[in-house]
Coordinates of C-alpha atoms in Angstrom, one line a residue:
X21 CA 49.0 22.1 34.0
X22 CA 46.5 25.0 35.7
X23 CA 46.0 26.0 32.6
X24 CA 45.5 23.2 30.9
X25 CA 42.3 22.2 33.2
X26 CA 40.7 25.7 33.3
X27 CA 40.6 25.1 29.3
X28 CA 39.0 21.3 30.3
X29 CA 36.5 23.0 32.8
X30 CA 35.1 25.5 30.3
X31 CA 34.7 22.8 27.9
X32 CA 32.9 20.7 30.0
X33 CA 30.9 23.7 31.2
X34 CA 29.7 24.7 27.8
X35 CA 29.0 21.3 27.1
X36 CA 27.0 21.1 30.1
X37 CA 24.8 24.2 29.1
X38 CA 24.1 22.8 25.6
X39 CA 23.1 19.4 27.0
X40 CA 21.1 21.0 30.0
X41 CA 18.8 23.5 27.9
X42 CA 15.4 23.3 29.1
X43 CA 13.1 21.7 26.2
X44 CA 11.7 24.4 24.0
X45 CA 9.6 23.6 20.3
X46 CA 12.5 25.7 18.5
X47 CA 15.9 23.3 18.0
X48 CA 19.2 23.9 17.2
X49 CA 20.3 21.7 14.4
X50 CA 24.5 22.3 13.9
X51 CA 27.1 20.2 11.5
X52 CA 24.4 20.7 8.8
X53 CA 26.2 19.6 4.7
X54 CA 27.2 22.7 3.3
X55 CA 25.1 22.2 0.4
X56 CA 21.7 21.0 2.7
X57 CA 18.5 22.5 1.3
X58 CA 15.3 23.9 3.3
X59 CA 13.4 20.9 2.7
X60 CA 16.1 19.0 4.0
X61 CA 15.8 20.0 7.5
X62 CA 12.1 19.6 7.8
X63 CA 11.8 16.9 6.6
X64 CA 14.1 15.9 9.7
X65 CA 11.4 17.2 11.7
X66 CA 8.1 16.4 9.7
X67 CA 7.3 12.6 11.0
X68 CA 7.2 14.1 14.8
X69 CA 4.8 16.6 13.9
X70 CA 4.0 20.1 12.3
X71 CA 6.5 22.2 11.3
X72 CA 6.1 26.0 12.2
X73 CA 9.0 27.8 11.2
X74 CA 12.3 27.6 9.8
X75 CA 15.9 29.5 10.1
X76 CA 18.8 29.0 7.9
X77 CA 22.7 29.9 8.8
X78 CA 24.1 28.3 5.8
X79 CA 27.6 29.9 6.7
X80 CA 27.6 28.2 9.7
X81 CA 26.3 25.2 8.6
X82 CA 23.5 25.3 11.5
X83 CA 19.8 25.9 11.2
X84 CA 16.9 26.5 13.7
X85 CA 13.7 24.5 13.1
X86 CA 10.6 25.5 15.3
X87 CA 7.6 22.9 15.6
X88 CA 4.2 23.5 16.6
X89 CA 4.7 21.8 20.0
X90 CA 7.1 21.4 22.9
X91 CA 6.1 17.7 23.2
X92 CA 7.1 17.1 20.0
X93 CA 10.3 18.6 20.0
X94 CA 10.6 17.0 22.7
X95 CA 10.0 13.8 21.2
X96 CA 12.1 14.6 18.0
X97 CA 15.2 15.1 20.7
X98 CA 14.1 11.6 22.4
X99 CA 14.5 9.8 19.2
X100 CA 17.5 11.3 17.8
X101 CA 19.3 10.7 20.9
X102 CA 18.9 7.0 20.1
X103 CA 19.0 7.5 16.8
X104 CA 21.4 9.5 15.2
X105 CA 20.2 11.6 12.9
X106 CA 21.8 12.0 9.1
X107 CA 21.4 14.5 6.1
X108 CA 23.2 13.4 3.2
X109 CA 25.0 10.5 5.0
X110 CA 26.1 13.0 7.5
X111 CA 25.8 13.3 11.4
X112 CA 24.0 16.3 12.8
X113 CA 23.3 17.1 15.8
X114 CA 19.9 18.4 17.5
X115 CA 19.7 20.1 20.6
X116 CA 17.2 22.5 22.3
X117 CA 17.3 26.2 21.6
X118 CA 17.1 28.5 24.2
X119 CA 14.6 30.2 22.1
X120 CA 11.2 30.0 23.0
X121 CA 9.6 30.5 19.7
X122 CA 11.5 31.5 16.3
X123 CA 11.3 35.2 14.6
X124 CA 12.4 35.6 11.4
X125 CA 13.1 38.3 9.3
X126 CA 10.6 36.8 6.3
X127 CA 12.7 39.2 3.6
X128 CA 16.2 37.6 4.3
X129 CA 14.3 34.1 5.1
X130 CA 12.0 33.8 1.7
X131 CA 12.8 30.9 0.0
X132 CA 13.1 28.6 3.5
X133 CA 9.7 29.9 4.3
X134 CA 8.5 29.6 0.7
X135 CA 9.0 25.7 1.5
X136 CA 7.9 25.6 4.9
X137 CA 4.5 27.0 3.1
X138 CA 4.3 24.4 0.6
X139 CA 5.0 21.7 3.3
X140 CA 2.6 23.2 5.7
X141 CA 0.0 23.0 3.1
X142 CA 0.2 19.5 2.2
X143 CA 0.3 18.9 6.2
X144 CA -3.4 20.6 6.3
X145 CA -4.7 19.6 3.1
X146 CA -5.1 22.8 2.0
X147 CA -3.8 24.1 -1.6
X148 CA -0.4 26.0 -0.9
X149 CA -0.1 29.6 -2.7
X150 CA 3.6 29.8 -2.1
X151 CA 6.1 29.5 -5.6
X152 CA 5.1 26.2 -7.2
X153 CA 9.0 26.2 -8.1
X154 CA 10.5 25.4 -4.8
X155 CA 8.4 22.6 -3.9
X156 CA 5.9 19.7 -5.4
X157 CA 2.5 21.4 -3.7
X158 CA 0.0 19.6 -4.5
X159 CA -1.6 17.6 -1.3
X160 CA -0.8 13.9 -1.7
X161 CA -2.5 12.0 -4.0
X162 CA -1.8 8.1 -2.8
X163 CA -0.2 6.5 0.2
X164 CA 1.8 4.3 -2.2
X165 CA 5.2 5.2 -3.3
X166 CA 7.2 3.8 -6.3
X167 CA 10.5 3.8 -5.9
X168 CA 13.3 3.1 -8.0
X169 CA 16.7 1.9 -7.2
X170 CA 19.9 3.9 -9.0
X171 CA 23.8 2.4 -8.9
X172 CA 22.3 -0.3 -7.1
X173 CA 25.9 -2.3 -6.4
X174 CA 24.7 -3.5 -2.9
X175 CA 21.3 -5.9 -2.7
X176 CA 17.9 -4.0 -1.2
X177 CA 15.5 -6.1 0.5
X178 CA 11.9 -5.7 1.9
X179 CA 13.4 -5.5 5.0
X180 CA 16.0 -2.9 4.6
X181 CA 12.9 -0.6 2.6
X182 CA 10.5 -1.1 5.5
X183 CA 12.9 -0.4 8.4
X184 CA 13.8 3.1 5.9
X185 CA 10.8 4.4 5.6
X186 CA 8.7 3.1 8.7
X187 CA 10.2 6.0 10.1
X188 CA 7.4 8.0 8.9
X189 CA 4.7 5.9 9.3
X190 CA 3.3 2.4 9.5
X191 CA 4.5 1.0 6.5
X192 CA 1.5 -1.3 5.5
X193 CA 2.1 -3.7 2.1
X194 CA 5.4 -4.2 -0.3
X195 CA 5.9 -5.2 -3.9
X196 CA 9.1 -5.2 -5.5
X197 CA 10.1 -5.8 -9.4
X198 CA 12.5 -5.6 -12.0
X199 CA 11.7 -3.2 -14.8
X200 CA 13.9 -2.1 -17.7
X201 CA 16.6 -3.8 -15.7
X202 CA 16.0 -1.7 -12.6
X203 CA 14.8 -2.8 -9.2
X204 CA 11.7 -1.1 -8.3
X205 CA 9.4 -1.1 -5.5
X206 CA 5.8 0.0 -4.5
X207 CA 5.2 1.2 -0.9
X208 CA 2.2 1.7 0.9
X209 CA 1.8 3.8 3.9
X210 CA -1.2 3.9 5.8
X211 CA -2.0 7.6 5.4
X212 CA -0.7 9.9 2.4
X213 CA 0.1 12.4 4.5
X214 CA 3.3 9.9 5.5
X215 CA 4.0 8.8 2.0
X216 CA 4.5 12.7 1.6
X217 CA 6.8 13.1 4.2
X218 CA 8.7 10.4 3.0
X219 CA 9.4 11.3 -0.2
X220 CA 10.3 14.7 0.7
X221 CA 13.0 13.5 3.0
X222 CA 14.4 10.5 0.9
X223 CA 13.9 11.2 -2.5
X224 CA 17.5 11.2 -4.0
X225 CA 18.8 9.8 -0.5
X226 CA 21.6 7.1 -0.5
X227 CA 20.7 4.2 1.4
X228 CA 24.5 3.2 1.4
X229 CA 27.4 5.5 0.5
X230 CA 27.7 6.7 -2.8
X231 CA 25.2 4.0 -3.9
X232 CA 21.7 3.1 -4.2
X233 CA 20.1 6.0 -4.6
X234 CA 16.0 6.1 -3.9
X235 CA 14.4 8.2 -6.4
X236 CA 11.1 8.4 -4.9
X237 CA 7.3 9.2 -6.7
X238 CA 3.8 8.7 -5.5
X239 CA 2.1 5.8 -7.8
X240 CA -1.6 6.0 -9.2
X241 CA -2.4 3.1 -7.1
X242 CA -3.7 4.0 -4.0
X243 CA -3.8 0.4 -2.8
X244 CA -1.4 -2.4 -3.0
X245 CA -3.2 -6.3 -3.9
X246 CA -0.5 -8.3 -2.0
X247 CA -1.0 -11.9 -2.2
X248 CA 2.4 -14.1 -0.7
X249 CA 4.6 -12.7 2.4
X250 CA 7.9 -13.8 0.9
X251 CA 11.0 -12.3 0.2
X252 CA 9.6 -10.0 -2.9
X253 CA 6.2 -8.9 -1.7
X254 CA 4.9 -8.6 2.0
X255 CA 1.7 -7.3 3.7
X256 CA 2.6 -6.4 6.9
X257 CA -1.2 -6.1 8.1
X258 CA -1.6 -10.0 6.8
X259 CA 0.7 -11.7 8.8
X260 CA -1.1 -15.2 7.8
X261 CA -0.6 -14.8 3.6
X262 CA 1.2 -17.9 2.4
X263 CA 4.9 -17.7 0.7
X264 CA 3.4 -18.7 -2.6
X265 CA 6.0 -22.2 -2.3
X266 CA 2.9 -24.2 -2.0
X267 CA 1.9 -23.3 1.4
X268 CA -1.8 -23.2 2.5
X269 CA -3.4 -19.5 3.9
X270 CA -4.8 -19.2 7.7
X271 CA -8.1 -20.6 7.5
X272 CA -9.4 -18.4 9.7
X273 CA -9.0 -15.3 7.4
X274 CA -9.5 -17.0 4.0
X275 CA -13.2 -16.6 3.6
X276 CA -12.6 -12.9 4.5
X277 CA -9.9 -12.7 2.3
X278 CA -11.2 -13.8 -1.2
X279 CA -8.2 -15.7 -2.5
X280 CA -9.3 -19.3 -2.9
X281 CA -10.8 -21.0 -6.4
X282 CA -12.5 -24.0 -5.4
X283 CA -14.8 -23.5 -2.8
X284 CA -15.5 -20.4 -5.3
X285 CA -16.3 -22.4 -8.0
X286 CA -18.4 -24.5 -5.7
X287 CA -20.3 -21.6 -5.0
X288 CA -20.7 -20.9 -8.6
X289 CA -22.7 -24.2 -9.1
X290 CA -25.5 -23.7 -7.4
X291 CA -28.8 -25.3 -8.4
X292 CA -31.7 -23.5 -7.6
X293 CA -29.6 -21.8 -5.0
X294 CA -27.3 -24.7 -4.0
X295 CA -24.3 -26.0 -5.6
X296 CA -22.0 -28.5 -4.4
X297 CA -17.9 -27.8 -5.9
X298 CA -15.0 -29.9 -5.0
X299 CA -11.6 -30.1 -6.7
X300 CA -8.8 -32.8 -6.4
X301 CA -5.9 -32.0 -3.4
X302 CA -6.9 -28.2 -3.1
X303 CA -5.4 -27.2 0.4
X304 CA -6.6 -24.7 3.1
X305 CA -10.2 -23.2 3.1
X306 CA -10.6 -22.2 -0.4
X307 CA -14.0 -20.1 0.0
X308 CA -14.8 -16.7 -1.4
X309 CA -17.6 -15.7 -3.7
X310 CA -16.4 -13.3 -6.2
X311 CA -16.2 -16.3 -8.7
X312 CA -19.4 -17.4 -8.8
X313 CA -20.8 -14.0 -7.9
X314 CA -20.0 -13.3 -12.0
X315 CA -23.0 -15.7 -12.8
X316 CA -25.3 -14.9 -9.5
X317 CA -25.6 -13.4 -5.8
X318 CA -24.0 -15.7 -3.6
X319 CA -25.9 -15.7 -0.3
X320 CA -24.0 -17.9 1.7
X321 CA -20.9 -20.7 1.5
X322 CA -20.1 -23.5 3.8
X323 CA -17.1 -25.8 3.5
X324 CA -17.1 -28.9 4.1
X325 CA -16.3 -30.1 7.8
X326 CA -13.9 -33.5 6.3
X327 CA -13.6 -32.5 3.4
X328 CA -12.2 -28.9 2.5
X329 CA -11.6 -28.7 -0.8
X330 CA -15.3 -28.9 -1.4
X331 CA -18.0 -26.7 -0.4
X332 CA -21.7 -25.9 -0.7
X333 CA -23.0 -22.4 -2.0
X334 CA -26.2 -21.0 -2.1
X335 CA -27.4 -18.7 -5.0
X336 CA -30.6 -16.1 -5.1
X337 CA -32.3 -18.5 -6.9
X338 CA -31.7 -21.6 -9.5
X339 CA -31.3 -19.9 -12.8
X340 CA -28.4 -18.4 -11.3
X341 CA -27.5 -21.9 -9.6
X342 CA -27.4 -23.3 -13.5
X343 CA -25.9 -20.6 -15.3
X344 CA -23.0 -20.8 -12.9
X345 CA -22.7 -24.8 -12.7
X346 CA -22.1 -25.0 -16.9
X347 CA -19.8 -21.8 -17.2
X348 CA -17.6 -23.5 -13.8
X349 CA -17.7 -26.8 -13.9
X350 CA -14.5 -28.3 -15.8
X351 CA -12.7 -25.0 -15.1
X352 CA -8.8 -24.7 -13.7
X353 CA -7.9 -22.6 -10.6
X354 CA -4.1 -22.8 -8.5
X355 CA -3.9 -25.6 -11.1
X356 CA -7.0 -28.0 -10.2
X357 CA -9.8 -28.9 -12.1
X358 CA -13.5 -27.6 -10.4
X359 CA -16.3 -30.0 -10.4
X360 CA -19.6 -28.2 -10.2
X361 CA -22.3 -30.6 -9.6
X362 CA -25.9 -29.7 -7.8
X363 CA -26.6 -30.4 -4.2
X364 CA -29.5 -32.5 -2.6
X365 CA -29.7 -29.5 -0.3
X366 CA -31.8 -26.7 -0.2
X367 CA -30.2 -24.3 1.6
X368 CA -26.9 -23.7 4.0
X369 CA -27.9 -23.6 7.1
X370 CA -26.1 -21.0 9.3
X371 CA -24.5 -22.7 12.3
X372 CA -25.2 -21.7 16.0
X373 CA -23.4 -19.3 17.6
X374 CA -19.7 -19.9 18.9
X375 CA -19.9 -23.5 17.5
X376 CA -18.1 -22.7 13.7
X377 CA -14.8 -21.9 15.6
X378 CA -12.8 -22.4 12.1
X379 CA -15.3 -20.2 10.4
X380 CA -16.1 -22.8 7.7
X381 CA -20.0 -21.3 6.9
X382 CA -20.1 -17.6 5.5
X383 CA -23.4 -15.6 5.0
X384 CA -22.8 -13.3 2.1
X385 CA -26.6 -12.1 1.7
X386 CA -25.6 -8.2 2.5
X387 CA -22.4 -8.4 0.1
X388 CA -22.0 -5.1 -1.9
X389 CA -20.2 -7.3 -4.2
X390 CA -23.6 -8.7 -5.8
X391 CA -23.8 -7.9 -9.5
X392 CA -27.1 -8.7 -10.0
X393 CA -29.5 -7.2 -7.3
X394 CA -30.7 -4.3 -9.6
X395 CA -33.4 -5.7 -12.1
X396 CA -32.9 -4.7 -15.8
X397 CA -28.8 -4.0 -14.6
X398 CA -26.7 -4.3 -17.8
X399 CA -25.0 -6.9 -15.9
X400 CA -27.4 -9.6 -16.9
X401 CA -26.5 -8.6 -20.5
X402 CA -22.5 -9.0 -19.9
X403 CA -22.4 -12.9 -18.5
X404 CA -20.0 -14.8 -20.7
X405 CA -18.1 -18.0 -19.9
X406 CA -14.6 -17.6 -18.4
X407 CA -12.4 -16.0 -21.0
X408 CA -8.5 -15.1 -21.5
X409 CA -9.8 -11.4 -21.9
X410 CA -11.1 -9.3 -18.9
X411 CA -13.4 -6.4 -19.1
X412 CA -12.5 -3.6 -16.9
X413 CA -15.0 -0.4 -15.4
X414 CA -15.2 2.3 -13.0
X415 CA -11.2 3.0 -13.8
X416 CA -10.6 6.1 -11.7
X417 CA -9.1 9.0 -13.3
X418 CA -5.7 9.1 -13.8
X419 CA -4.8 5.5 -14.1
X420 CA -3.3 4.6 -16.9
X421 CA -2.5 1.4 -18.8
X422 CA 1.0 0.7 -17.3
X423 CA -0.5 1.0 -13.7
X424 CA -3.3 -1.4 -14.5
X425 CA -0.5 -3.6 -16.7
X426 CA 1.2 -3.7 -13.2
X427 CA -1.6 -4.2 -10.8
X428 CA -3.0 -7.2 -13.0
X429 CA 0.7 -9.0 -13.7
X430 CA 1.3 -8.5 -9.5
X431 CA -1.9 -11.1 -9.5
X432 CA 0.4 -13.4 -11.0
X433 CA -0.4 -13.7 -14.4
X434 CA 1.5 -12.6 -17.8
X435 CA -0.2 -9.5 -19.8
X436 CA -0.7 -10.0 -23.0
X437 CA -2.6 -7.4 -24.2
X438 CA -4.4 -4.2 -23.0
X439 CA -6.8 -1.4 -24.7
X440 CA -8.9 1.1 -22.8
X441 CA -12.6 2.3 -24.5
X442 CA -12.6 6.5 -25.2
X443 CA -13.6 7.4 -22.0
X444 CA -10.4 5.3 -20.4
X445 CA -13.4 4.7 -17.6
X446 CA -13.4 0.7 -18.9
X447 CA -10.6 -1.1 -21.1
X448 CA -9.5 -4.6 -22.1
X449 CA -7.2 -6.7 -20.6
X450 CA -6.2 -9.8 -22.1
X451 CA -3.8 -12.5 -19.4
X452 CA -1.8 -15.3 -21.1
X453 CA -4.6 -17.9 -20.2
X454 CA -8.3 -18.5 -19.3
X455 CA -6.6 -19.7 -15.6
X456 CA -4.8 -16.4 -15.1
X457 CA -7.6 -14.4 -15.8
X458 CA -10.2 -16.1 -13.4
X459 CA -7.2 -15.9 -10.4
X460 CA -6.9 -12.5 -11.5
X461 CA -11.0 -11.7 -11.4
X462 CA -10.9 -13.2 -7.8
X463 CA -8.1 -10.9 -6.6
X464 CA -9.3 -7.7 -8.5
X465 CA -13.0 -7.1 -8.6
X466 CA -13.5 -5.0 -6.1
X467 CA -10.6 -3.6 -5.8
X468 CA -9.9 -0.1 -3.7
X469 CA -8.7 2.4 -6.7
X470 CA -9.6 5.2 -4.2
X471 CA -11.8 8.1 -4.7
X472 CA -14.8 6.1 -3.9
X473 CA -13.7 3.6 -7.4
X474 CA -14.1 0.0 -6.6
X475 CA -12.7 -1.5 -10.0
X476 CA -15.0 -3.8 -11.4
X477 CA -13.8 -7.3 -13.3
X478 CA -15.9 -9.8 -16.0
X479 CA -15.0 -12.1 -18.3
X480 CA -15.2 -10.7 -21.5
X481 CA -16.1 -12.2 -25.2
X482 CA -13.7 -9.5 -26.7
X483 CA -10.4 -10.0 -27.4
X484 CA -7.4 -7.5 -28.4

């Protein structure tokens, strides 16, 4: 019996000195998969901050990983005591190290510091010189992630994704698809520098044992067009997106927001700088001016107070007013029929201050989205009526068809047809119908491609 509690003592004695360590930057990580790689084990410590060194003792299935702080190891040891942490669907355990700082002997250490190189590198934005073997080096080139799904037996939702990889960052929009009979998503950090972190640490993770396997690459999108919160796409920073079932937007971010047709198309019909547009039953605030900005500069667009599927929009002057008013008028958009008609108004009038508290009047006279501000702009030589057939500019480098075949069905529409010009700066894409393409103009010019490229969108008299 004495000797069974002096064994019980030193037990709880050691146990007590490995609980009791004071914090130190360098931790002890022990239970580690025999098979655990480098990358691995940063990656464990990469979304509390920089990673400084690294030690391996692959025999005993324990490693030492230094960070550039104490607070953050600190805060690393926080979180995986609520947390526990896994490699490979395995418990480890993290504790501090009553080493100060880490030395390592860089000759019996290469290839762990070889990858704590390559990730330090991408951490700085710097070009790594270390073996372009042991690691992907290049700094990250998007925030958004495509992901595919392998031995998928189990469902993966949006929710499951985000609470995975939120973990390393605010995880900001969503989409997920089926493509060649595989579940694929796209997922968009707010910084790279997360999405890179990510994919080091789950790429060829299991979500659930033995199955589902994330195999994980950055996409050539570098910003997600999200337009329904529903159980297949979600913007997390757009709380007030509808669910695409037929319910309206948040009025009070819809004329920010550019996703509405007929207010649009009222704006398009301007007569010497005022148009009045209203269409039959279309719910919610339905004001934005990229429509009508393809036939003029939309200065400003006020929806109707009682009635707000109809709105007035002002033009730069009335050619543009006209032009837009017989290319509009009989049009479909969300599956109503615009009705462009001019205004016995001369102008919109801007309302006082603090008394348009559902932001129903919009003064677009500093927009960069105006095509036609330049005189002698090929612009004015490229106005056609609303066609099935888009023309696409300022492509950024890099993306190719099947990213812009995506970005353009996620609008909502089918894809019919696609061809870029030489350069692959502009290209051709054709929807199933004249509706689908105007949505998908309304949604797309403009859009971030990154790199300082806005994408531009016009109808086109082309077809494939």
């Amino acid at each position: 019996l004495s000797s069974l509690a002096v064994m019980l003592r030193l037990v709880d004695s050691k146990k007590q000195r490995l609980d009791e360590s004071p914090p130190s930057r360098v931790l002890h990580i022990r239970k580690l998969p025999s098979e655990v790689s480098e990358t691995e084990v940063i990656a464990l410590g990469l979304p509390f901050g920089k990673v400084t060194n690294i030690l391996m003792l692959k025999g005993k299935n324990q490693a030492f990983l230094e960070l550039g702080t104490e607070e953050a190891a600190i805060t690393m040891v926080n979180y995986y005591t609520a947390v526990t942490p896994q490699v490979r669907n395995t418990p480890v355990f993290i504790q501090y190290s009553n080493h100060k700082e880490l030395k390592t002997d860089s000759a019996l250490n290469q290839r762990a510091q070889a990858v704590l190189q390559a990730v330090s590198a991408v951490q700085d934005g710097s070009s790594p010189s270390s073996d372009p073997g042991v690691l992907d080096l290049a700094p990250p080139p998007s925030p958004v992630l495509r992901i595919i799904i392998d031995n998928m037996f189990y469902p993966v939702t949006l929710d499951v994704l985000q609470q995975i990889f939120s973990k390393f960052g605010t995880v900001m929009k969503i989409i997920t698809f089926t493509k060649n009979n595989q579940f694929q998503a796209l997922l968009q950090f707010s910084d790279p520098v997360n999405a890179q972190q990510a994919k080091l640490s789950l790429d060829g993770q299991n979500i659930y044992n033995s199955c589902c396997t994330l195999r994980i690459d950055f996409s050539k999108l570098v910003n997600l067009n999200v337009k329904y919160n529903n159980d297949k796409s979600r913007d997390y920073t757009r709380p007030d997106l509808p669910t695409g079932d037929g319910e309206s937007t948040n009025k009070d971010h819809s004329l920010l927001g550019a996703i509405s047709p007929l207010s649009a198309a009222a704006a398009a019909a301007a007569a010497a700088g005022r148009v009045a547009l209203s269409g039959s039953g279309v719910s919610g605030v339905l004001c934005e001016q990229t429509f009508a900005g393809v036939y003029g500069d939309v200065q400003r667009v006020k929806i109707l107070y009682n009635k707000k599927d109809s709105a007035l929009i002002q033009l730069s002057d009335g050619n543009q007013a006209q032009l837009a008013m017989s290319h509009l008028n009989g049009q479909k958009v969300f599956g109503k029929v615009m009705r462009v008609t001019l205004s016995k108004h001369q102008t919109v009038a801007l309302p006082r201050e603090g008394l348009d508290d559902q932001l129903l009047t919009k003064d677009f006279s500093g927009s960069p989205l105006h095509r036609f501000k330049k005189p002698g702009s090929k612009n004015f030589q490229n106005i056609f009526p609303p066609s099935a057939t888009l023309h696409l500019s300022n492509i950024r480098d890099g993306v190719g068809e099947e990213d812009l075949r995506l970005l353009f069905s996620n609008s909502g529409g089918t894809v019919k047809a696609f061809k870029f010009f030489q350069d692959r700066k502009m290209a051709l894409i054709q929807m199933s119908s004249v509706e689908e393409a105007i949505q998908a103009l309304m949604d797309l010019h403009n859009y971030d491609m990154g790199g300082n490229h806005h994408l531009k969108v016009s109808f086109s008299k082309s077809t494939i």
